[in-house]
């Protein structure tokens, strides 16, 4: 059996990827995204962390968090968020994927994949690559022509804070071809 070990550092900044069970597109409505936001808010109230950047796509999400200076336990936070969202989602009539015998034996629901990806941000360049990866992800997956056109992203907050121009990596007819200042392979190779 694999021995999964997670690197935990107090006060660190992490990039995460979470995927729905069987890559089912359950994060595809305002209602389900709102359920996820409410679940995160509830967990953040008891276990603080800062959300730096985020994007929700139909079958997965990416986020960057910074944990409090005295705390390195992101896995408990994700466990609580996934559990809270699953309860709310199923109560609201959401359907889960078929559950394997293993999931049934362990009392697990068919809403999220069991595991998730985490990567500790190492330096400013790593931080920048991952923020850009998050904001360009809807374009990469063909869900939007431009980062500003995807509503379930922190991109608009970064624009409002003047950390991005609104037309960053934009392919709207007024701006021509997309021009991301990074290569997706750089982020994937670094993980």
mmCIF file of C-alpha atoms in Angstrom:
data_model
loop_
_atom_site.group_PDB
_atom_site.id
_atom_site.type_symbol
_atom_site.label_atom_id
_atom_site.label_comp_id
_atom_site.label_asym_id
_atom_site.label_seq_id
_atom_site.Cartn_x
_atom_site.Cartn_y
_atom_site.Cartn_z
ATOM 1 C CA UNK A 1 0.000 0.000 0.000
ATOM 2 C CA UNK A 2 1.372 3.449 -0.855
ATOM 3 C CA UNK A 3 2.612 5.619 1.972
ATOM 4 C CA UNK A 4 1.355 9.139 1.225
ATOM 5 C CA UNK A 5 3.231 11.774 3.159
ATOM 6 C CA UNK A 6 2.435 15.421 2.963
ATOM 7 C CA UNK A 7 4.982 18.164 3.526
ATOM 8 C CA UNK A 8 3.678 20.484 6.226
ATOM 9 C CA UNK A 9 5.291 23.768 7.113
ATOM 10 C CA UNK A 10 3.679 26.253 9.488
ATOM 11 C CA UNK A 11 2.696 29.547 7.890
ATOM 12 C CA UNK A 12 3.586 28.328 4.403
ATOM 13 C CA UNK A 13 1.838 29.054 1.114
ATOM 14 C CA UNK A 14 0.509 26.082 -0.865
ATOM 15 C CA UNK A 15 -0.977 25.397 -4.288
ATOM 16 C CA UNK A 16 -3.771 22.784 -4.323
ATOM 17 C CA UNK A 17 -5.703 20.848 -6.947
ATOM 18 C CA UNK A 18 -8.867 18.971 -5.964
ATOM 19 C CA UNK A 19 -10.838 16.849 -8.420
ATOM 20 C CA UNK A 20 -14.425 15.629 -8.277
ATOM 21 C CA UNK A 21 -15.149 11.895 -8.171
ATOM 22 C CA UNK A 22 -14.891 10.411 -11.667
ATOM 23 C CA UNK A 23 -14.306 13.994 -12.886
ATOM 24 C CA UNK A 24 -18.044 14.600 -12.791
ATOM 25 C CA UNK A 25 -18.867 18.245 -13.652
ATOM 26 C CA UNK A 26 -20.617 19.157 -10.409
ATOM 27 C CA UNK A 27 -19.036 22.614 -9.965
ATOM 28 C CA UNK A 28 -20.886 23.968 -12.985
ATOM 29 C CA UNK A 29 -23.626 26.126 -11.465
ATOM 30 C CA UNK A 30 -23.735 29.189 -9.257
ATOM 31 C CA UNK A 31 -25.599 27.098 -6.674
ATOM 32 C CA UNK A 32 -22.868 24.458 -6.307
ATOM 33 C CA UNK A 33 -20.066 27.028 -6.366
ATOM 34 C CA UNK A 34 -21.954 28.940 -3.661
ATOM 35 C CA UNK A 35 -22.199 25.719 -1.613
ATOM 36 C CA UNK A 36 -18.436 25.313 -1.906
ATOM 37 C CA UNK A 37 -17.835 28.935 -0.912
ATOM 38 C CA UNK A 38 -20.160 28.584 2.088
ATOM 39 C CA UNK A 39 -18.414 25.373 3.145
ATOM 40 C CA UNK A 40 -15.030 27.072 2.902
ATOM 41 C CA UNK A 41 -16.245 30.100 4.857
ATOM 42 C CA UNK A 42 -17.527 27.897 7.652
ATOM 43 C CA UNK A 43 -14.220 26.028 7.909
ATOM 44 C CA UNK A 44 -12.195 29.261 7.669
ATOM 45 C CA UNK A 45 -14.135 30.696 10.608
ATOM 46 C CA UNK A 46 -12.868 27.874 12.853
ATOM 47 C CA UNK A 47 -9.528 27.174 11.114
ATOM 48 C CA UNK A 48 -8.249 30.396 9.493
ATOM 49 C CA UNK A 49 -6.269 30.539 6.275
ATOM 50 C CA UNK A 50 -5.891 33.117 3.530
ATOM 51 C CA UNK A 51 -7.049 32.357 0.004
ATOM 52 C CA UNK A 52 -4.570 33.993 -2.360
ATOM 53 C CA UNK A 53 -5.962 32.803 -5.703
ATOM 54 C CA UNK A 54 -8.703 30.393 -6.758
ATOM 55 C CA UNK A 55 -10.524 28.990 -9.741
ATOM 56 C CA UNK A 56 -13.416 26.526 -9.819
ATOM 57 C CA UNK A 57 -13.927 24.543 -13.023
ATOM 58 C CA UNK A 58 -16.717 22.018 -13.584
ATOM 59 C CA UNK A 59 -14.690 18.984 -12.468
ATOM 60 C CA UNK A 60 -11.796 20.405 -10.445
ATOM 61 C CA UNK A 61 -10.475 23.420 -8.607
ATOM 62 C CA UNK A 62 -7.127 25.069 -7.962
ATOM 63 C CA UNK A 63 -6.299 27.304 -5.010
ATOM 64 C CA UNK A 64 -3.379 28.946 -3.307
ATOM 65 C CA UNK A 65 -3.598 29.313 0.446
ATOM 66 C CA UNK A 66 -1.367 30.813 3.099
ATOM 67 C CA UNK A 67 -1.684 29.201 6.516
ATOM 68 C CA UNK A 68 -1.353 31.049 9.827
ATOM 69 C CA UNK A 69 2.197 31.420 11.222
ATOM 70 C CA UNK A 70 1.607 28.793 13.914
ATOM 71 C CA UNK A 71 -0.266 26.272 11.772
ATOM 72 C CA UNK A 72 0.646 23.860 8.978
ATOM 73 C CA UNK A 73 -2.420 21.592 8.923
ATOM 74 C CA UNK A 74 -4.002 22.080 5.513
ATOM 75 C CA UNK A 75 -5.146 18.457 5.249
ATOM 76 C CA UNK A 76 -7.621 18.787 8.132
ATOM 77 C CA UNK A 77 -9.011 21.947 6.538
ATOM 78 C CA UNK A 78 -9.521 20.183 3.202
ATOM 79 C CA UNK A 79 -11.113 17.197 4.938
ATOM 80 C CA UNK A 80 -13.567 19.504 6.685
ATOM 81 C CA UNK A 81 -14.308 21.501 3.512
ATOM 82 C CA UNK A 82 -14.882 18.373 1.421
ATOM 83 C CA UNK A 83 -17.128 16.860 4.137
ATOM 84 C CA UNK A 84 -19.119 20.063 4.625
ATOM 85 C CA UNK A 85 -19.583 20.556 0.879
ATOM 86 C CA UNK A 86 -20.570 16.906 0.373
ATOM 87 C CA UNK A 87 -23.269 17.087 3.060
ATOM 88 C CA UNK A 88 -24.666 20.360 1.674
ATOM 89 C CA UNK A 89 -24.446 19.174 -1.945
ATOM 90 C CA UNK A 90 -26.251 15.881 -1.310
ATOM 91 C CA UNK A 91 -28.850 17.573 0.918
ATOM 92 C CA UNK A 92 -29.542 20.035 -1.928
ATOM 93 C CA UNK A 93 -30.258 17.129 -4.301
ATOM 94 C CA UNK A 94 -26.818 16.723 -5.872
ATOM 95 C CA UNK A 95 -25.985 13.293 -7.241
ATOM 96 C CA UNK A 96 -22.822 11.418 -6.411
ATOM 97 C CA UNK A 97 -20.762 9.060 -8.550
ATOM 98 C CA UNK A 98 -21.199 5.326 -8.134
ATOM 99 C CA UNK A 99 -19.341 4.247 -5.013
ATOM 100 C CA UNK A 100 -16.877 1.400 -5.142
ATOM 101 C CA UNK A 101 -16.931 -1.399 -2.581
ATOM 102 C CA UNK A 102 -13.952 0.281 -0.924
ATOM 103 C CA UNK A 103 -15.795 3.592 -0.624
ATOM 104 C CA UNK A 104 -18.879 1.832 0.730
ATOM 105 C CA UNK A 105 -16.807 -0.077 3.329
ATOM 106 C CA UNK A 106 -15.119 3.160 4.448
ATOM 107 C CA UNK A 107 -18.331 5.197 4.508
ATOM 108 C CA UNK A 108 -17.044 7.517 1.773
ATOM 109 C CA UNK A 109 -19.323 9.395 -0.570
ATOM 110 C CA UNK A 110 -18.853 9.711 -4.329
ATOM 111 C CA UNK A 111 -18.407 13.473 -4.602
ATOM 112 C CA UNK A 112 -14.631 14.074 -4.440
ATOM 113 C CA UNK A 113 -11.589 12.070 -5.398
ATOM 114 C CA UNK A 114 -9.962 10.738 -2.237
ATOM 115 C CA UNK A 115 -6.653 12.478 -2.675
ATOM 116 C CA UNK A 116 -5.633 15.929 -3.812
ATOM 117 C CA UNK A 117 -2.457 17.554 -5.037
ATOM 118 C CA UNK A 118 -0.524 20.015 -2.891
ATOM 119 C CA UNK A 119 2.672 21.878 -3.634
ATOM 120 C CA UNK A 120 4.479 24.205 -1.229
ATOM 121 C CA UNK A 121 5.289 27.487 -2.953
ATOM 122 C CA UNK A 122 9.072 27.847 -2.859
ATOM 123 C CA UNK A 123 9.784 31.421 -3.941
ATOM 124 C CA UNK A 124 8.378 34.488 -5.722
ATOM 125 C CA UNK A 125 8.811 32.998 -9.202
ATOM 126 C CA UNK A 126 7.036 29.783 -8.146
ATOM 127 C CA UNK A 127 4.251 31.875 -6.612
ATOM 128 C CA UNK A 128 3.813 33.904 -9.795
ATOM 129 C CA UNK A 129 3.746 30.789 -12.019
ATOM 130 C CA UNK A 130 1.045 29.162 -9.915
ATOM 131 C CA UNK A 131 -1.115 32.290 -9.687
ATOM 132 C CA UNK A 132 -0.929 32.637 -13.473
ATOM 133 C CA UNK A 133 -1.668 28.941 -13.914
ATOM 134 C CA UNK A 134 -4.817 29.332 -11.814
ATOM 135 C CA UNK A 135 -6.064 32.379 -13.687
ATOM 136 C CA UNK A 136 -5.304 30.946 -17.130
ATOM 137 C CA UNK A 137 -6.833 27.533 -16.368
ATOM 138 C CA UNK A 138 -10.353 28.227 -17.747
ATOM 139 C CA UNK A 139 -8.733 29.329 -21.032
ATOM 140 C CA UNK A 140 -6.462 26.273 -21.066
ATOM 141 C CA UNK A 141 -9.519 24.008 -20.735
ATOM 142 C CA UNK A 142 -11.470 25.861 -23.437
ATOM 143 C CA UNK A 143 -14.097 27.159 -21.020
ATOM 144 C CA UNK A 144 -13.420 30.858 -21.692
ATOM 145 C CA UNK A 145 -11.564 32.940 -24.262
ATOM 146 C CA UNK A 146 -10.039 35.122 -21.568
ATOM 147 C CA UNK A 147 -9.416 34.906 -17.814
ATOM 148 C CA UNK A 148 -11.798 37.845 -17.222
ATOM 149 C CA UNK A 149 -14.639 35.883 -18.881
ATOM 150 C CA UNK A 150 -14.649 33.106 -16.239
ATOM 151 C CA UNK A 151 -16.744 34.136 -13.236
ATOM 152 C CA UNK A 152 -15.605 31.431 -10.803
ATOM 153 C CA UNK A 153 -12.087 32.766 -10.411
ATOM 154 C CA UNK A 154 -10.177 35.229 -8.284
ATOM 155 C CA UNK A 155 -8.967 36.981 -11.455
ATOM 156 C CA UNK A 156 -11.353 39.942 -11.055
ATOM 157 C CA UNK A 157 -10.073 40.506 -7.492
ATOM 158 C CA UNK A 158 -6.506 40.613 -8.791
ATOM 159 C CA UNK A 159 -7.578 43.121 -11.462
ATOM 160 C CA UNK A 160 -9.378 45.259 -8.859
ATOM 161 C CA UNK A 161 -6.221 45.219 -6.731
ATOM 162 C CA UNK A 162 -4.258 46.317 -9.833
ATOM 163 C CA UNK A 163 -2.140 43.180 -9.800
ATOM 164 C CA UNK A 164 -3.305 42.298 -13.331
ATOM 165 C CA UNK A 165 -4.486 44.270 -16.337
ATOM 166 C CA UNK A 166 -8.024 43.272 -17.289
ATOM 167 C CA UNK A 167 -6.822 42.102 -20.704
ATOM 168 C CA UNK A 168 -4.051 39.843 -19.342
ATOM 169 C CA UNK A 169 -3.866 36.720 -21.555
ATOM 170 C CA UNK A 170 -7.015 37.908 -23.306
ATOM 171 C CA UNK A 171 -8.184 36.540 -26.677
ATOM 172 C CA UNK A 172 -11.207 38.782 -27.103
ATOM 173 C CA UNK A 173 -11.456 40.065 -30.684
ATOM 174 C CA UNK A 174 -10.278 43.502 -29.511
ATOM 175 C CA UNK A 175 -7.014 42.032 -28.193
ATOM 176 C CA UNK A 176 -5.967 39.417 -30.749
ATOM 177 C CA UNK A 177 -4.438 36.084 -29.758
ATOM 178 C CA UNK A 178 -3.942 34.938 -26.169
ATOM 179 C CA UNK A 179 -0.553 35.795 -24.780
ATOM 180 C CA UNK A 180 0.075 34.120 -21.443
ATOM 181 C CA UNK A 181 3.441 35.201 -20.015
ATOM 182 C CA UNK A 182 4.170 31.662 -18.884
ATOM 183 C CA UNK A 183 4.188 28.114 -20.174
ATOM 184 C CA UNK A 184 1.781 25.630 -18.584
ATOM 185 C CA UNK A 185 4.574 23.035 -18.808
ATOM 186 C CA UNK A 186 6.669 25.151 -16.394
ATOM 187 C CA UNK A 187 4.084 24.726 -13.647
ATOM 188 C CA UNK A 188 3.423 21.065 -14.352
ATOM 189 C CA UNK A 189 7.153 20.263 -14.416
ATOM 190 C CA UNK A 190 7.639 22.067 -11.088
ATOM 191 C CA UNK A 191 5.011 19.968 -9.322
#
